[in-house]
Amino acid sequence: MTEKAQNEDATIPVSPSEPTDLELAELEEQMLVRVKKREEMLESGGTPYALTLPITHTISQVRSAYPDLEAGTETEDVVGIAGRVMHFRDTGKLVFAALQSGEGTRIQIMLSIAEVGEDALAEFKKLVDLGDIVFIEGRVISSKRGELSIFAKSWQMASKSLRALPNLHNELGEEFRVRHRYLDLIVRERAREMVKTRAAVNASLRKTFASRNYTEVETPMLQVIHGGAAARPFSTYSNAFDTELFLRIAPELFLKRAVVGGIDRVFEINRNFRNEGADSTHSPEFAMLEAYEAYTDYMGMADLTQELVQNAALDATGSLKVTWADGTEYDFGGEWDRIHMYPSLSDASGVKITPETSVDDLSKLAEKVGVEVKLPSHGKLVEELWEHFVKDELHRPTFVLDFPVETSPLTAPHRSIPGVVEKWDLYVRGFELATAYSELIDPVIQRERFMQQAKEAARGDLEAMRLDEDFLKALEYGMPPAGGMGMGIDRLLMALTGLGIRETVLFPLVK
């Protein structure tokens, strides 16, 4: 290697930008040039898209194998690597480039006339563009500046990029990122980190369930009757069965059937679909965890949920004190607060509110503070007023206990407080992360609750649950006392990272 090669390294820019209208036009023009290069490769008997390559190492493996190679050192170790060209600098007889692996690890490569020959170097300069994926075979060396590098003796095109990467100088905007996640993953390390964090969280959840002897199952996505939550469903039609079907809004009623059948500890991590609004905390399609355990109650599920979240924080971030994207630190450690809905609402509003408070009195308070409730009932008014007065004051992870009966048709009545049910919602970062019940297992009361929901549907409540005779039949065979919990996976990632829901989903739905 020449002294010039020892002293010059590729400068690798790291911050991407969102294309302007002028840049987009230039990108289209560049595409025509790249298409022509593809055609030239084919006409010369080459291939712009390889089927297999003699790869011996990943870029990460090379970096791990040579962590302390002294500046100016040349080895005789030959490796074959592949990566995407993220930087390119031609100095005449020597070309520098930065190759990036799929996981984002980069390494410098060098091509010289002396090593690859005049024709191969000329072809590299002529045919290779930023964004191309290339294969390099060469010796592992360290430049005089200490940059670990591959000094190439041969190269091959692995995949010709027909579209240019976005400008690499300014940060991509969120809208561009979610619409072009594949580009986001190429140019932005944080996007790749989110994919890994999500995988680590899911692995942690499963590990915690395994330690508690839970069984993971899969339940139907297409359902004849939607149920398990108060939400509007997406509907479709089965030609084979000649019937309307619904994308599930929750797996609850099928998981409870599993408990009836003797699977005492059961969970599922899968997709739910709700035909509702989308905002920074809601998505029509989202990942959901639901778990049911026989012979426990909602307090037992609170202990489980705290363990699940704390383990996920440790496994995904290494600490119970996580640092959000904006630099804020949030502490998931210790025992989490537990407050009760009615007393906390009374304290915050200055008005004593109980399960006996009339709809008229609640409506007057709601009107006074500007809270609007469609199809008002005692339960809906209490919950909306609680959100108005209390929710935004919760900073630590907090379980909010004991909800109105009307809004929780699948939940067991409280064993000592009339008019409420044994349900909690877990609030983190100002939004609801999880919810749990002591499950209603009395089939007679469950039928009464479903009938009341039918009346709500007749009043125009599009989120009211439907009567499910098969589920009632299952309960009539006897379901053991149980606690159940549901937690949004996307929201758990929001809680751990401080990001919005679209940033936590790999490919979010966009209009």
Coordinates of C-alpha atoms in Angstrom, one line a residue:
M1 CA 0.0 0.0 0.0
T2 CA 1.3 3.5 -0.9
E3 CA 2.0 6.2 1.7
K4 CA -0.8 8.2 0.2
A5 CA -3.2 5.4 1.0
Q6 CA -1.9 5.2 4.5
N7 CA -2.6 8.9 5.1
E8 CA -6.0 9.5 3.5
D9 CA -9.2 8.1 4.9
A10 CA -12.8 8.4 3.8
T11 CA -14.7 11.0 5.8
I12 CA -18.1 9.4 6.5
P13 CA -21.1 11.8 7.0
V14 CA -23.7 10.4 9.3
S15 CA -26.7 12.8 9.4
P16 CA -29.4 12.4 6.6
S17 CA -31.7 15.0 5.1
E18 CA -35.2 15.2 3.6
P19 CA -35.1 15.9 -0.1
T20 CA -36.3 19.3 -1.4
D21 CA -38.4 19.6 -4.6
L22 CA -35.2 20.5 -6.5
E23 CA -33.3 17.6 -5.0
L24 CA -36.2 15.2 -6.0
A25 CA -35.9 16.3 -9.6
E26 CA -32.2 15.7 -9.5
L27 CA -32.7 12.3 -8.0
E28 CA -35.0 11.4 -11.0
E29 CA -32.3 12.5 -13.4
Q30 CA -29.7 10.5 -11.5
M31 CA -32.0 7.4 -11.8
L32 CA -31.7 7.6 -15.6
V33 CA -27.9 7.6 -15.4
R34 CA -28.0 4.6 -13.0
V35 CA -30.3 2.7 -15.3
K36 CA -27.9 3.2 -18.2
K37 CA -25.0 1.9 -16.0
R38 CA -27.1 -1.2 -15.4
E39 CA -27.6 -1.7 -19.1
E40 CA -23.9 -1.3 -19.7
M41 CA -23.1 -4.0 -17.2
L42 CA -25.5 -6.4 -18.9
E43 CA -24.2 -5.6 -22.4
S44 CA -20.7 -6.3 -21.3
G45 CA -21.7 -9.7 -19.9
G46 CA -21.6 -8.7 -16.3
T47 CA -24.5 -8.8 -13.8
P48 CA -25.8 -5.9 -11.7
Y49 CA -27.5 -8.3 -9.4
A50 CA -25.5 -11.2 -8.0
L51 CA -27.1 -14.5 -6.9
T52 CA -24.4 -15.5 -4.5
L53 CA -21.1 -14.1 -3.3
P54 CA -18.0 -15.6 -1.7
I55 CA -18.5 -13.8 1.6
T56 CA -16.2 -14.9 4.5
H57 CA -17.0 -12.3 7.1
T58 CA -19.6 -9.7 8.0
I59 CA -18.4 -6.1 8.5
S60 CA -19.1 -6.5 12.2
Q61 CA -17.0 -9.7 12.4
V62 CA -14.0 -7.9 10.8
R63 CA -14.3 -5.1 13.3
S64 CA -14.6 -7.6 16.2
A65 CA -11.6 -9.6 15.0
Y66 CA -9.3 -6.6 14.7
P67 CA -10.3 -4.2 17.5
D68 CA -6.8 -2.8 18.2
L69 CA -4.9 -3.0 14.9
E70 CA -2.2 -0.4 15.2
A71 CA -2.1 2.5 12.8
G72 CA -0.1 1.7 9.7
T73 CA -0.3 -2.1 10.2
E74 CA -0.9 -4.3 7.1
T75 CA -1.9 -7.9 7.6
E76 CA -1.9 -10.7 5.0
D77 CA -5.4 -11.8 6.2
V78 CA -7.8 -11.8 3.3
V79 CA -11.5 -11.4 3.8
G80 CA -14.6 -11.2 1.6
I81 CA -17.3 -8.7 2.7
A82 CA -20.3 -7.0 1.3
G83 CA -22.0 -3.7 2.1
R84 CA -23.8 -0.6 0.8
V85 CA -21.6 2.2 -0.4
M86 CA -22.3 5.2 1.8
H87 CA -19.3 7.4 0.9
F88 CA -17.1 7.5 -2.2
R89 CA -13.9 9.6 -2.8
D90 CA -11.8 9.3 -5.9
T91 CA -8.2 10.6 -5.6
G92 CA -7.0 9.3 -9.0
K93 CA -5.0 6.1 -8.6
L94 CA -6.7 5.4 -5.3
V95 CA -10.4 5.2 -4.4
F96 CA -11.8 5.3 -0.8
A97 CA -15.3 4.2 0.0
A98 CA -17.3 3.4 3.2
L99 CA -19.3 0.2 3.2
Q100 CA -22.2 -0.2 5.6
S101 CA -23.7 -3.5 6.7
G102 CA -27.5 -4.0 7.1
E103 CA -27.1 -3.4 10.9
G104 CA -25.4 -0.1 10.3
T105 CA -21.7 -1.1 11.0
R106 CA -19.3 0.7 8.6
I107 CA -15.8 0.0 7.4
Q108 CA -13.5 1.8 5.0
I109 CA -12.4 0.1 1.7
M110 CA -9.5 1.1 -0.6
L111 CA -9.0 0.3 -4.2
S112 CA -5.7 1.0 -6.0
I113 CA -4.3 0.3 -9.5
A114 CA -1.5 -1.7 -7.9
E115 CA -3.9 -4.1 -6.2
V116 CA -7.0 -4.4 -8.4
G117 CA -5.5 -3.4 -11.7
E118 CA -6.3 -0.5 -14.0
D119 CA -9.4 -2.0 -15.7
A120 CA -11.1 -3.1 -12.4
L121 CA -10.4 0.3 -10.8
A122 CA -11.8 2.1 -13.9
E123 CA -14.9 -0.1 -13.8
F124 CA -15.4 0.7 -10.1
K125 CA -15.2 4.4 -10.8
K126 CA -17.5 4.2 -13.8
L127 CA -20.2 1.9 -12.5
V128 CA -20.4 2.3 -8.7
D129 CA -22.7 4.9 -7.1
L130 CA -23.7 5.8 -3.6
G131 CA -26.3 3.3 -2.4
D132 CA -24.9 0.3 -4.5
I133 CA -24.2 -2.9 -2.6
V134 CA -20.8 -4.3 -3.5
F135 CA -18.6 -7.2 -2.7
I136 CA -15.0 -6.6 -1.8
E137 CA -12.2 -9.2 -1.3
G138 CA -8.9 -7.9 0.2
R139 CA -6.4 -7.7 3.0
V140 CA -7.2 -6.3 6.4
I141 CA -5.1 -3.2 7.1
S142 CA -5.0 -0.1 9.3
S143 CA -4.2 3.3 7.7
K144 CA -1.7 5.6 9.3
R145 CA -4.7 7.5 10.8
G146 CA -5.7 4.2 12.5
E147 CA -8.8 3.6 10.3
L148 CA -9.5 -0.2 10.0
S149 CA -9.8 -0.8 6.3
I150 CA -10.0 -3.5 3.6
F151 CA -7.4 -3.0 0.9
A152 CA -9.2 -4.6 -2.1
K153 CA -7.7 -7.0 -4.5
S154 CA -11.0 -7.6 -6.3
W155 CA -14.6 -6.3 -6.3
Q156 CA -18.0 -7.3 -7.7
M157 CA -21.4 -5.6 -8.0
A158 CA -23.9 -7.3 -5.7
S159 CA -26.9 -5.0 -6.3
K160 CA -27.1 -1.9 -8.4
S161 CA -29.1 0.9 -6.8
L162 CA -31.3 2.6 -9.4
R163 CA -32.4 5.4 -7.0
A164 CA -30.1 7.7 -5.2
L165 CA -30.1 7.9 -1.4
P166 CA -31.5 11.1 0.1
N167 CA -29.1 14.0 0.9
L168 CA -26.9 13.0 3.8
H169 CA -26.5 16.4 5.5
N170 CA -29.7 17.1 7.5
E171 CA -32.2 15.0 9.5
L172 CA -35.0 13.3 7.7
G173 CA -38.5 14.6 8.6
E174 CA -40.9 12.2 10.4
E175 CA -43.4 12.1 7.5
F176 CA -40.7 11.1 5.1
R177 CA -39.2 8.5 7.5
V178 CA -42.5 6.6 8.0
R179 CA -43.3 6.7 4.3
H180 CA -39.9 5.5 3.3
R181 CA -38.8 3.3 6.3
Y182 CA -36.4 1.3 4.1
L183 CA -34.4 4.6 3.6
D184 CA -34.8 5.5 7.2
L185 CA -33.2 2.2 8.2
I186 CA -30.3 2.7 5.8
V187 CA -29.4 6.2 6.8
R188 CA -30.5 6.6 10.5
E189 CA -29.1 4.6 13.3
R190 CA -32.0 5.3 15.7
A191 CA -34.4 3.6 13.3
R192 CA -32.3 0.5 13.3
E193 CA -32.0 0.7 17.1
M194 CA -35.8 0.8 17.4
V195 CA -36.2 -2.5 15.4
K196 CA -33.7 -4.1 17.8
T197 CA -35.3 -2.6 20.9
R198 CA -38.7 -3.9 19.8
A199 CA -37.3 -7.4 19.3
A200 CA -35.6 -7.3 22.7
V201 CA -38.8 -6.2 24.4
N202 CA -40.8 -9.0 22.8
A203 CA -38.1 -11.5 23.7
S204 CA -38.1 -10.2 27.3
L205 CA -41.9 -10.5 27.6
R206 CA -41.8 -14.1 26.4
K207 CA -39.0 -14.9 28.8
T208 CA -40.9 -13.5 31.8
F209 CA -44.0 -15.5 30.8
A210 CA -41.9 -18.6 30.4
S211 CA -40.5 -18.1 34.0
R212 CA -44.1 -18.1 35.2
N213 CA -45.1 -21.2 33.3
Y214 CA -47.4 -19.4 30.8
T215 CA -48.3 -21.0 27.5
E216 CA -48.3 -18.9 24.3
V217 CA -51.2 -19.4 21.8
E218 CA -52.6 -17.9 18.7
T219 CA -56.3 -17.1 18.4
P220 CA -58.4 -16.1 15.3
M221 CA -57.8 -12.8 13.5
L222 CA -61.1 -13.3 11.5
Q223 CA -64.1 -13.5 13.8
V224 CA -67.8 -14.1 13.2
I225 CA -68.6 -11.8 16.2
H226 CA -66.2 -9.1 17.3
G227 CA -65.8 -8.8 21.0
G228 CA -63.4 -8.4 23.9
A229 CA -63.2 -4.6 23.8
A230 CA -65.3 -1.5 23.2
A231 CA -64.2 -0.6 19.7
R232 CA -65.4 -0.3 16.1
P233 CA -64.3 -3.2 14.0
F234 CA -63.1 -3.5 10.4
S235 CA -65.5 -5.8 8.4
T236 CA -64.8 -8.1 5.5
Y237 CA -66.6 -10.9 3.7
S238 CA -65.8 -14.6 3.3
N239 CA -66.8 -16.0 -0.1
A240 CA -66.0 -19.5 1.1
F241 CA -68.3 -19.2 4.1
D242 CA -70.7 -16.7 2.5
T243 CA -70.7 -14.6 5.7
E244 CA -69.5 -11.3 7.0
L245 CA -66.4 -11.5 9.1
F246 CA -64.6 -9.0 11.4
L247 CA -60.9 -8.3 11.9
R248 CA -60.5 -8.9 15.6
I249 CA -60.5 -6.0 18.0
A250 CA -59.2 -8.2 20.8
P251 CA -58.3 -11.8 21.5
E252 CA -59.9 -11.8 24.9
L253 CA -63.0 -14.0 24.4
F254 CA -60.9 -16.8 22.7
L255 CA -58.2 -16.7 25.3
K256 CA -60.9 -17.1 28.0
R257 CA -62.2 -20.1 26.1
A258 CA -58.7 -21.5 26.4
V259 CA -58.8 -21.0 30.2
V260 CA -62.2 -22.7 30.3
G261 CA -60.5 -25.6 28.5
G262 CA -57.8 -25.9 31.2
I263 CA -54.9 -23.8 29.9
D264 CA -54.6 -22.0 33.3
R265 CA -51.8 -19.5 32.2
V266 CA -52.1 -18.3 28.7
F267 CA -50.9 -15.3 26.7
E268 CA -50.8 -14.0 23.1
I269 CA -48.7 -11.3 21.4
N270 CA -50.3 -10.4 18.1
R271 CA -52.2 -7.8 16.0
N272 CA -55.5 -6.1 16.8
F273 CA -57.5 -3.9 14.4
R274 CA -59.8 -1.1 15.4
N275 CA -61.6 1.1 12.9
E276 CA -61.1 4.3 14.8
G277 CA -59.0 7.5 14.7
A278 CA -55.2 7.6 14.5
D279 CA -53.0 10.0 16.5
S280 CA -49.8 10.0 18.4
T281 CA -50.9 7.2 20.7
H282 CA -53.4 5.3 18.5
S283 CA -53.1 3.3 15.3
P284 CA -55.8 1.3 13.5
E285 CA -53.5 -1.8 13.5
F286 CA -51.4 -2.4 16.6
A287 CA -49.6 -5.1 18.4
M288 CA -51.2 -6.3 21.6
L289 CA -50.3 -8.5 24.5
E290 CA -53.1 -10.3 26.4
A291 CA -52.6 -12.7 29.3
Y292 CA -54.9 -14.7 31.5
E293 CA -54.1 -16.5 34.7
A294 CA -56.5 -18.8 36.6
Y295 CA -56.8 -18.4 40.4
T296 CA -55.6 -14.9 40.6
D297 CA -57.2 -11.5 40.4
Y298 CA -56.5 -7.9 39.1
M299 CA -54.0 -7.3 41.9
G300 CA -52.1 -10.4 40.9
M301 CA -52.1 -9.1 37.3
A302 CA -50.8 -5.8 38.5
D303 CA -47.8 -7.6 40.0
L304 CA -47.3 -9.5 36.8
T305 CA -47.5 -6.4 34.6
Q306 CA -45.0 -4.5 36.7
E307 CA -42.6 -7.4 36.4
L308 CA -43.1 -7.6 32.7
V309 CA -42.4 -3.9 32.1
Q310 CA -39.5 -3.7 34.4
N311 CA -37.9 -6.7 32.9
A312 CA -38.5 -5.3 29.4
A313 CA -36.8 -2.1 30.4
L314 CA -33.8 -3.9 31.8
D315 CA -33.4 -6.3 28.9
A316 CA -34.0 -3.7 26.2
T317 CA -32.1 -0.7 27.7
G318 CA -30.0 -2.1 30.5
S319 CA -31.6 0.0 33.2
L320 CA -34.9 0.8 35.0
K321 CA -34.1 4.5 34.4
V322 CA -34.6 4.9 30.7
T323 CA -33.6 8.0 28.6
W324 CA -36.1 9.1 26.1
A325 CA -35.4 10.5 22.7
D326 CA -35.6 14.1 24.0
G327 CA -33.1 13.4 26.7
T328 CA -35.7 13.1 29.5
E329 CA -35.0 10.4 32.1
Y330 CA -37.9 8.3 33.3
D331 CA -37.8 5.8 36.2
F332 CA -39.6 2.5 36.1
G333 CA -38.0 1.3 39.3
G334 CA -39.5 0.6 42.7
E335 CA -43.1 -0.2 43.6
W336 CA -45.6 1.7 41.4
D337 CA -48.3 3.9 42.8
R338 CA -51.9 2.6 43.1
I339 CA -54.8 5.1 43.3
H340 CA -58.6 4.6 43.1
M341 CA -60.7 6.3 40.4
Y342 CA -63.6 7.7 42.5
P343 CA -61.5 9.1 45.4
S344 CA -58.8 10.6 43.1
L345 CA -61.5 12.2 41.0
S346 CA -63.2 13.6 44.1
D347 CA -59.9 15.0 45.4
A348 CA -59.0 16.6 42.1
S349 CA -62.4 18.1 41.3
G350 CA -63.3 19.3 44.8
V351 CA -66.7 17.5 44.4
K352 CA -67.5 14.2 46.1
I353 CA -68.2 11.7 43.4
T354 CA -69.3 8.1 44.2
P355 CA -70.9 5.3 42.2
E356 CA -74.2 6.7 43.4
T357 CA -73.7 10.2 41.9
S358 CA -76.4 10.9 39.4
V359 CA -76.0 11.3 35.7
D360 CA -77.5 14.8 36.0
D361 CA -75.0 15.9 38.6
L362 CA -72.1 14.5 36.6
S363 CA -73.4 16.1 33.4
K364 CA -73.5 19.5 35.1
L365 CA -69.9 19.2 36.3
A366 CA -68.9 18.1 32.8
E367 CA -70.6 21.1 31.2
K368 CA -69.0 23.4 33.8
V369 CA -65.4 22.2 33.0
G370 CA -66.0 21.8 29.2
V371 CA -66.0 18.0 29.0
E372 CA -68.2 16.7 26.2
V373 CA -69.5 13.1 26.4
K374 CA -71.5 11.4 23.6
L375 CA -74.3 9.2 24.8
P376 CA -73.6 10.1 28.4
S377 CA -73.9 7.5 31.2
H378 CA -72.7 7.5 34.7
G379 CA -69.6 5.4 33.8
K380 CA -68.6 7.4 30.7
L381 CA -69.0 10.7 32.5
V382 CA -66.9 9.5 35.5
E383 CA -64.1 8.3 33.2
E384 CA -64.1 11.4 31.0
L385 CA -64.1 13.6 34.1
W386 CA -61.3 11.6 35.6
E387 CA -59.2 12.0 32.5
H388 CA -59.9 15.8 32.6
F389 CA -59.0 16.3 36.3
V390 CA -56.4 13.5 37.1
K391 CA -54.7 11.9 34.1
D392 CA -52.3 14.7 33.3
E393 CA -51.1 14.9 36.9
L394 CA -49.8 11.3 36.8
H395 CA -46.0 11.3 36.3
R396 CA -44.8 8.0 37.8
P397 CA -46.2 4.7 36.6
T398 CA -49.6 4.5 38.3
F399 CA -52.3 1.8 38.5
V400 CA -55.7 3.4 38.6
L401 CA -58.1 1.1 40.4
D402 CA -61.9 0.3 40.5
F403 CA -63.9 1.5 37.5
P404 CA -67.6 2.0 36.9
V405 CA -69.7 -1.0 36.1
E406 CA -71.2 0.4 32.9
T407 CA -67.9 0.7 31.0
S408 CA -66.5 -2.7 31.9
P409 CA -68.9 -5.4 30.8
L410 CA -66.4 -8.3 31.0
T411 CA -65.2 -7.5 34.5
A412 CA -66.2 -9.0 37.9
P413 CA -68.1 -6.8 40.4
H414 CA -65.9 -5.4 43.2
R415 CA -66.0 -7.8 46.2
S416 CA -66.5 -4.9 48.7
I417 CA -67.4 -1.7 46.9
P418 CA -70.9 -1.7 45.3
G419 CA -71.2 -0.1 41.8
V420 CA -67.6 -0.6 40.7
V421 CA -65.7 -3.4 39.1
E422 CA -62.2 -4.9 39.8
K423 CA -60.4 -3.2 37.0
W424 CA -57.2 -1.1 36.7
D425 CA -55.6 1.0 34.0
L426 CA -51.9 1.5 34.1
Y427 CA -50.8 5.0 33.1
V428 CA -47.2 5.8 32.0
R429 CA -46.1 9.0 30.3
G430 CA -49.6 10.4 30.5
F431 CA -51.2 7.6 28.4
E432 CA -52.8 4.3 29.2
L433 CA -50.3 1.5 28.8
A434 CA -52.2 -1.6 30.1
T435 CA -55.5 -2.6 31.6
A436 CA -56.5 -5.6 33.7
Y437 CA -59.6 -7.2 35.3
S438 CA -60.7 -9.7 37.8
E439 CA -62.6 -11.6 35.1
L440 CA -66.3 -12.0 35.2
I441 CA -66.9 -15.7 35.2
D442 CA -70.7 -15.8 36.1
P443 CA -72.4 -16.6 32.8
V444 CA -75.8 -15.3 34.1
I445 CA -74.4 -11.8 34.9
Q446 CA -72.3 -11.9 31.7
R447 CA -75.4 -12.4 29.7
E448 CA -77.1 -9.5 31.5
R449 CA -74.1 -7.3 30.7
F450 CA -74.2 -8.3 27.0
M451 CA -77.9 -7.5 26.9
Q452 CA -77.2 -4.0 28.3
Q453 CA -74.5 -3.6 25.7
A454 CA -77.1 -4.4 23.0
K455 CA -79.2 -1.6 24.4
E456 CA -76.3 0.7 24.1
A457 CA -75.7 -0.4 20.5
A458 CA -79.4 0.4 19.8
R459 CA -78.8 3.9 21.2
G460 CA -76.2 4.4 18.6
D461 CA -73.0 3.3 20.4
L462 CA -70.9 1.9 17.6
E463 CA -68.3 0.6 20.2
A464 CA -70.8 -1.5 22.2
M465 CA -70.1 -5.2 22.4
R466 CA -72.2 -7.8 20.7
L467 CA -73.9 -10.8 22.2
D468 CA -71.6 -13.9 21.8
E469 CA -73.6 -17.0 22.5
D470 CA -70.7 -19.4 21.9
F471 CA -68.6 -17.5 24.5
L472 CA -71.5 -17.7 27.0
K473 CA -71.8 -21.4 26.4
A474 CA -68.1 -21.8 27.2
L475 CA -68.7 -19.9 30.5
E476 CA -71.6 -22.1 31.3
Y477 CA -69.2 -25.1 31.4
G478 CA -67.3 -23.3 34.2
M479 CA -64.4 -20.9 34.0
P480 CA -62.0 -20.8 37.0
P481 CA -61.5 -17.5 38.9
A482 CA -59.0 -15.6 36.8
G483 CA -57.2 -12.3 36.2
G484 CA -56.7 -10.9 32.7
M485 CA -54.4 -8.2 31.4
G486 CA -53.9 -6.4 28.0
M487 CA -51.0 -4.2 27.1
G488 CA -50.1 -2.4 23.9
I489 CA -46.7 -3.4 22.6
D490 CA -46.4 -0.2 20.5
R491 CA -47.2 1.8 23.6
L492 CA -44.7 -0.1 25.7
L493 CA -42.1 0.9 23.1
M494 CA -43.4 4.5 23.4
A495 CA -43.0 4.4 27.2
L496 CA -39.4 3.1 26.9
T497 CA -38.2 5.4 24.2
G498 CA -40.3 8.6 24.5
L499 CA -41.2 8.4 20.8
G500 CA -44.6 8.6 19.1
I501 CA -46.4 5.5 18.0
R502 CA -45.4 5.8 14.3
E503 CA -41.8 5.7 15.2
T504 CA -42.1 2.5 17.2
V505 CA -43.8 0.6 14.4
L506 CA -41.5 -0.6 11.6
F507 CA -44.0 0.0 8.8
P508 CA -46.9 2.1 10.1
L509 CA -50.1 2.6 8.2
V510 CA -50.0 6.0 6.4
K511 CA -52.6 7.6 4.2

